[in-house]
Short mmCIF file of C-alpha atoms in Angstrom, two decimals:
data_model
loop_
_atom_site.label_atom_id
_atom_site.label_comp_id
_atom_site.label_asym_id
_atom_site.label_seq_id
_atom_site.Cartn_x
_atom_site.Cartn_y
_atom_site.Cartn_z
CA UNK A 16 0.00 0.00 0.00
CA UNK A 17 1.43 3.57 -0.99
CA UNK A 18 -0.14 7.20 -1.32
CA UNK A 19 1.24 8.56 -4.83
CA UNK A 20 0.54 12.07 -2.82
CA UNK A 21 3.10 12.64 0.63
CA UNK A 22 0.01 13.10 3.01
CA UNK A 23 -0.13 16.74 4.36
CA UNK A 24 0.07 16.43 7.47
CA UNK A 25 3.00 14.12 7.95
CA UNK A 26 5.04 16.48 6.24
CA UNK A 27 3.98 19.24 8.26
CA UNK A 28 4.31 17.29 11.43
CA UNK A 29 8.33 15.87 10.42
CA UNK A 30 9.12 18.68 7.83
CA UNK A 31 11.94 20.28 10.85
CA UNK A 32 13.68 16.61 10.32
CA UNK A 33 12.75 15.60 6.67
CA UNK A 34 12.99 16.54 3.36
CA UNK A 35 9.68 16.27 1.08
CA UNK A 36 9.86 19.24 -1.32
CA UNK A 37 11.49 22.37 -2.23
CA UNK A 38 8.51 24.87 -1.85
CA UNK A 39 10.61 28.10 -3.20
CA UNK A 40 11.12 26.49 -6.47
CA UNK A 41 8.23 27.34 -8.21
CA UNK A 42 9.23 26.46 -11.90
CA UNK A 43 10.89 23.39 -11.11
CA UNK A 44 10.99 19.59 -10.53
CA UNK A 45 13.05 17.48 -8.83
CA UNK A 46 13.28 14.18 -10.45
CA UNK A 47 14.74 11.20 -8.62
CA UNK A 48 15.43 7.47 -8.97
CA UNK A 49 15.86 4.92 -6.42
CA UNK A 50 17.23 1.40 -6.21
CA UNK A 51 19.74 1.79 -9.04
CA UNK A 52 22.30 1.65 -10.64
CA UNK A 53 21.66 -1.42 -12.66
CA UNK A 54 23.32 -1.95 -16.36
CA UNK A 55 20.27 -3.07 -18.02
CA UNK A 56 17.91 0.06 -16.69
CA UNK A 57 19.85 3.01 -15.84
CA UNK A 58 21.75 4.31 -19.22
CA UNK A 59 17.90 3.93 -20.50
CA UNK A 60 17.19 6.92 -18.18
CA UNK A 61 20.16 8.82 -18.70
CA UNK A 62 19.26 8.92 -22.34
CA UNK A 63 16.13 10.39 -21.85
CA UNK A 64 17.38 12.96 -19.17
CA UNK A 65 19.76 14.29 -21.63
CA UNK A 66 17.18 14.31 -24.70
CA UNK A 67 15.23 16.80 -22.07
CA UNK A 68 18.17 18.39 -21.31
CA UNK A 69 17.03 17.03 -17.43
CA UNK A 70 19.55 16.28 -14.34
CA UNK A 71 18.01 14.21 -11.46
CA UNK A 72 19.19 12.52 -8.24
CA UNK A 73 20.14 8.86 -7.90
CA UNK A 74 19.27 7.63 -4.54
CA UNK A 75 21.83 4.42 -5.24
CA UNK A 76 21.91 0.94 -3.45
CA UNK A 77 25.99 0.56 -2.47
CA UNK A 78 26.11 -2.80 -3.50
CA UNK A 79 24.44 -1.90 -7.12
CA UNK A 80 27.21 0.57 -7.14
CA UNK A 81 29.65 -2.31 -5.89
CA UNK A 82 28.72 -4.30 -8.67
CA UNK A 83 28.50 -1.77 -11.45
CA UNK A 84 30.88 0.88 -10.86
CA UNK A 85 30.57 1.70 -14.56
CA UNK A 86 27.79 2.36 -14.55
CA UNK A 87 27.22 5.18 -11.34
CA UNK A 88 30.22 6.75 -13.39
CA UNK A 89 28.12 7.24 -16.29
CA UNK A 90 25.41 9.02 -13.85
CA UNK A 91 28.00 11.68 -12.24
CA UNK A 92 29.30 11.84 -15.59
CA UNK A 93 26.57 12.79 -17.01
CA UNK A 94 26.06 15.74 -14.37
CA UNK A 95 23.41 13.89 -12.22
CA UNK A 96 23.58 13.77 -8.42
CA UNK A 97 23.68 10.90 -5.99
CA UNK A 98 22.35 9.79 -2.67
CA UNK A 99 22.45 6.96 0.10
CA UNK A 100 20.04 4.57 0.23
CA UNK A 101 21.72 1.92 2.33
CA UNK A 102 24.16 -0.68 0.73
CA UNK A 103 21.61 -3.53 1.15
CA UNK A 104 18.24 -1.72 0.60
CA UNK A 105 17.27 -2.26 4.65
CA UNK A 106 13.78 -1.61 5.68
CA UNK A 107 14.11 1.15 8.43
CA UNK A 108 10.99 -0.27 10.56
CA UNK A 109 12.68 -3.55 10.69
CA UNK A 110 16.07 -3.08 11.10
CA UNK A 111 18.15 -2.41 14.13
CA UNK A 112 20.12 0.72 15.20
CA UNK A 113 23.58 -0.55 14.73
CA UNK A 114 22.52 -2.70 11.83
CA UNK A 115 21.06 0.27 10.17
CA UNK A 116 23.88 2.44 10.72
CA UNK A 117 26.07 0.14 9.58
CA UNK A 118 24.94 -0.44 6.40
CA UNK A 119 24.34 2.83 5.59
CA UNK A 120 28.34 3.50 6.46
CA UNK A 121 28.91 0.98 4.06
CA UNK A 122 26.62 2.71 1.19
CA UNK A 123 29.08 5.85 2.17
CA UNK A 124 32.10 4.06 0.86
CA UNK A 125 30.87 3.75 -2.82
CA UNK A 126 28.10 6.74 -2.84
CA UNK A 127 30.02 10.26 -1.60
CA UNK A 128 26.86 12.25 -0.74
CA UNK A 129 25.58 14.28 1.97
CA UNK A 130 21.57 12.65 1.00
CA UNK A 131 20.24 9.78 2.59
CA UNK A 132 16.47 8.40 1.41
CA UNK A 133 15.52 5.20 3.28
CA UNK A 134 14.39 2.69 1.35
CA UNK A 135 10.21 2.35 1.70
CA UNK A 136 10.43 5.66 2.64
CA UNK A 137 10.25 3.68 6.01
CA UNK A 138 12.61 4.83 9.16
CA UNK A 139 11.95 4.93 12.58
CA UNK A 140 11.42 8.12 14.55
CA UNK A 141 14.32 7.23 16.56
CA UNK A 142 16.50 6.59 13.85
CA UNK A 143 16.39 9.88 12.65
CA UNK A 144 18.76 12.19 15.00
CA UNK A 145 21.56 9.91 14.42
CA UNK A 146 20.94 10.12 10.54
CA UNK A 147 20.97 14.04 10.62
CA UNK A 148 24.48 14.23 11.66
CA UNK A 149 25.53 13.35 8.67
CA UNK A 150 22.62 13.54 6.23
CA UNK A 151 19.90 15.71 4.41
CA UNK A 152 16.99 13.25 5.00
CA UNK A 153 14.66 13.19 1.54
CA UNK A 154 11.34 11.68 1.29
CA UNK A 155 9.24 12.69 -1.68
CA UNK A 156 6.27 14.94 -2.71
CA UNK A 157 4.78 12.08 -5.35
CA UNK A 158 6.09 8.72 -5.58
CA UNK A 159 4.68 7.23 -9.04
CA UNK A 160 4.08 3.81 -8.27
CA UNK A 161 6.53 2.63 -11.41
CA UNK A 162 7.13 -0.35 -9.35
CA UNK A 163 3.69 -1.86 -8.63
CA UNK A 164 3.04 -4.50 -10.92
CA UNK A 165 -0.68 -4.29 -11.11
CA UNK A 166 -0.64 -0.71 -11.70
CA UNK A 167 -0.60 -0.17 -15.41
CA UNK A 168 1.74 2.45 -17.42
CA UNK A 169 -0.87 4.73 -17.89
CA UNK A 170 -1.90 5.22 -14.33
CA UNK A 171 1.76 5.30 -13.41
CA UNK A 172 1.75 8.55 -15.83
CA UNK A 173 -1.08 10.08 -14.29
CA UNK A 174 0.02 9.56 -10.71
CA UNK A 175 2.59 11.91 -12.23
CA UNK A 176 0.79 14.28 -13.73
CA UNK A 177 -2.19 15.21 -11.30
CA UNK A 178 0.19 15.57 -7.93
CA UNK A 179 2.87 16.81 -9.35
CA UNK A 180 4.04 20.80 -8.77
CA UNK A 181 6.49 23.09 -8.70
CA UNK A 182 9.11 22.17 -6.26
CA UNK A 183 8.07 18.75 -5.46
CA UNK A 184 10.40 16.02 -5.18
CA UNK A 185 9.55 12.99 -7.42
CA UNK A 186 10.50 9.29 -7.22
CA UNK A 187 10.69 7.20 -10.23
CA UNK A 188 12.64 3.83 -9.96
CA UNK A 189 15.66 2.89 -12.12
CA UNK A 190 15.28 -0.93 -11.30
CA UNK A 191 14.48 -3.91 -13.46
CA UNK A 192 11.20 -4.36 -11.32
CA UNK A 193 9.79 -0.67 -12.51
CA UNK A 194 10.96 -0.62 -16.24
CA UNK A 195 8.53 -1.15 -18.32
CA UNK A 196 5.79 1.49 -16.50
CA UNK A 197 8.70 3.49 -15.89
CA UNK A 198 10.23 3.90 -19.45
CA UNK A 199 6.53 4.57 -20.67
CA UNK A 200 5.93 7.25 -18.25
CA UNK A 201 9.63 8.99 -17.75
CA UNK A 202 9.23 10.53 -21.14
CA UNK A 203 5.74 11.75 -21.45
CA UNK A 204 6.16 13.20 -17.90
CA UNK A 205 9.20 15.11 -19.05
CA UNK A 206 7.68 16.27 -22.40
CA UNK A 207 4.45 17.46 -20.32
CA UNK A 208 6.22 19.46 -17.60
CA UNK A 209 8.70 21.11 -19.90
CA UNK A 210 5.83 22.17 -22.63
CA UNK A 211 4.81 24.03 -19.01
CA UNK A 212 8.10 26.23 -19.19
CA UNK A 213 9.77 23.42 -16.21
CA UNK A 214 13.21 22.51 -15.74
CA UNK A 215 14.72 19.74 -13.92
CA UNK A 216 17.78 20.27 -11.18
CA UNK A 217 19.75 18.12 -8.75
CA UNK A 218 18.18 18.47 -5.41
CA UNK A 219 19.50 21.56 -3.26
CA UNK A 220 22.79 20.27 -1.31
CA UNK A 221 23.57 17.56 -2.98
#
C-alpha cells in the first residue's frame, strides 16, 4: 500500500527533520530514482534525461554501485547527483540501530553524498537524530508507483501528472522491477512538464 501524494500532514508534522519538497522552487521539478544503478535500466534513463536536457538525483543501493561501478560513473558523468540509500536496501521499521547504521556507512564508501532516502520511505522516529548528523533526510512529494506491478503504465503517468508541482520532489525507480511502467511514463512526464516552461535540477545540497 502507498499514497502517490506525501500526506499533508506528515510532512507538516516531520518537515523540521525531513525533506519532502522544495517549496521556493516554483518552476521546477526534482526528479529522482531509487534502487539503481543497474546496467540493463539506468543508461535507458540517462538517455532520456539528456534528450530533455534534465539532471536528477540517484538515490543508489551501495552494493548496485559495488557491482557496477561503470555504470554510477556514467550518472555523475553525465552531471546527475547521488544519494544513500543503504548498501543492502534495509527496511528502516525492521532493522536495528547498529545494523542500520552500519549499512548505511557501508553505502558511504561507494556513494560520496551528503543525501540519505531510506528505502520504503520507512525509518523509525528514533532513527532519525543519528541520521541528521551526517545527512539531508529526503522523502518525496509524489512517488509514481513505477514499481507496482498491477498498476498499469498509464496510471503510473497520471500519478505523475495530477500531484505533481512546482518544487516537489519525485520518485521514479531505475530498477528492473519498474521498467517497463517506468520507461513509458519517464518521457511523457518530461515532455508534459517542460511544454509548461519546467526545468529539472539536482536536489538543493547535494
Amino acid at each position: 500500500m502507498y499514497l502517490s501524494k506525501s500526506p499533508t500532514l506528515l510532512r507538516i508534522l516531520t518537515r523540521k527533520n525531513l525533506v519532502w519538497s522544495i517549496p521556493e522552487a516554483k518552476k521546477e521539478i526534482f526528479l529522482t530514482f531509487d534502487d539503481g544503478p543497474v546496467p540493463e535500466i539506468t543508461p535507458g534513463v540517462l538517455s532520456i534525461l539528456s534528450q530533455y536536457g534534465a539532471k536528477a538525483t540517484f538515490f543508489c543501493v551501495g552494493d548496485n554501485v559495488r557491482k557496477n561501478p561503470g555504470v554510477y560513473q556514467q550518472v555523475l558523468d553525465a552531471g546527475h547527483a547521488t544519494g544513500n540509500h543503504t548498501f543492502s536496501h534495509l527496511n528502516g521499521w525492521k532493522t536495528p540501530l547498529p545494523e542500520y547504521l552500519g549499512d548505511i556507512e557501508n553505502c558511504s564508501n561507494y556513494v560520496k553524498s551528503s543525501l540519505f532516502r531510506p528505502p520504503y520511505g520507512r525509518i523509525r522516529p528514533s532513527y532519525i537524530p543519528y541520521l541528521r548528523k551526517d545527512y539531508r533526510i529526503i522523502m518525496w512529494s509524489v512517488i509514481t508507483g513505477d514499481f507496482d506491478r498491477e498498476a498499469s503504465p498509464e496510471k503510473i503517468l497520471d500519478n505523475a501528472l495530477r500531484f505533481t508541482t512546482g518544487g516537489s520532489i519525485v520518485v521514479f525507480h531505475d530498477s528492473l522491477k519498474a521498467a517497463d511502467r517506468m520507461f513509458y511514463a519517464l518521457p511523457r512526464f518530461l515532455e508534459t512538464f517542460s511544454n509548461k516552461g519546467f526545468t529539472f535540477p539536482v536536489l538543493p545540497g547535494s
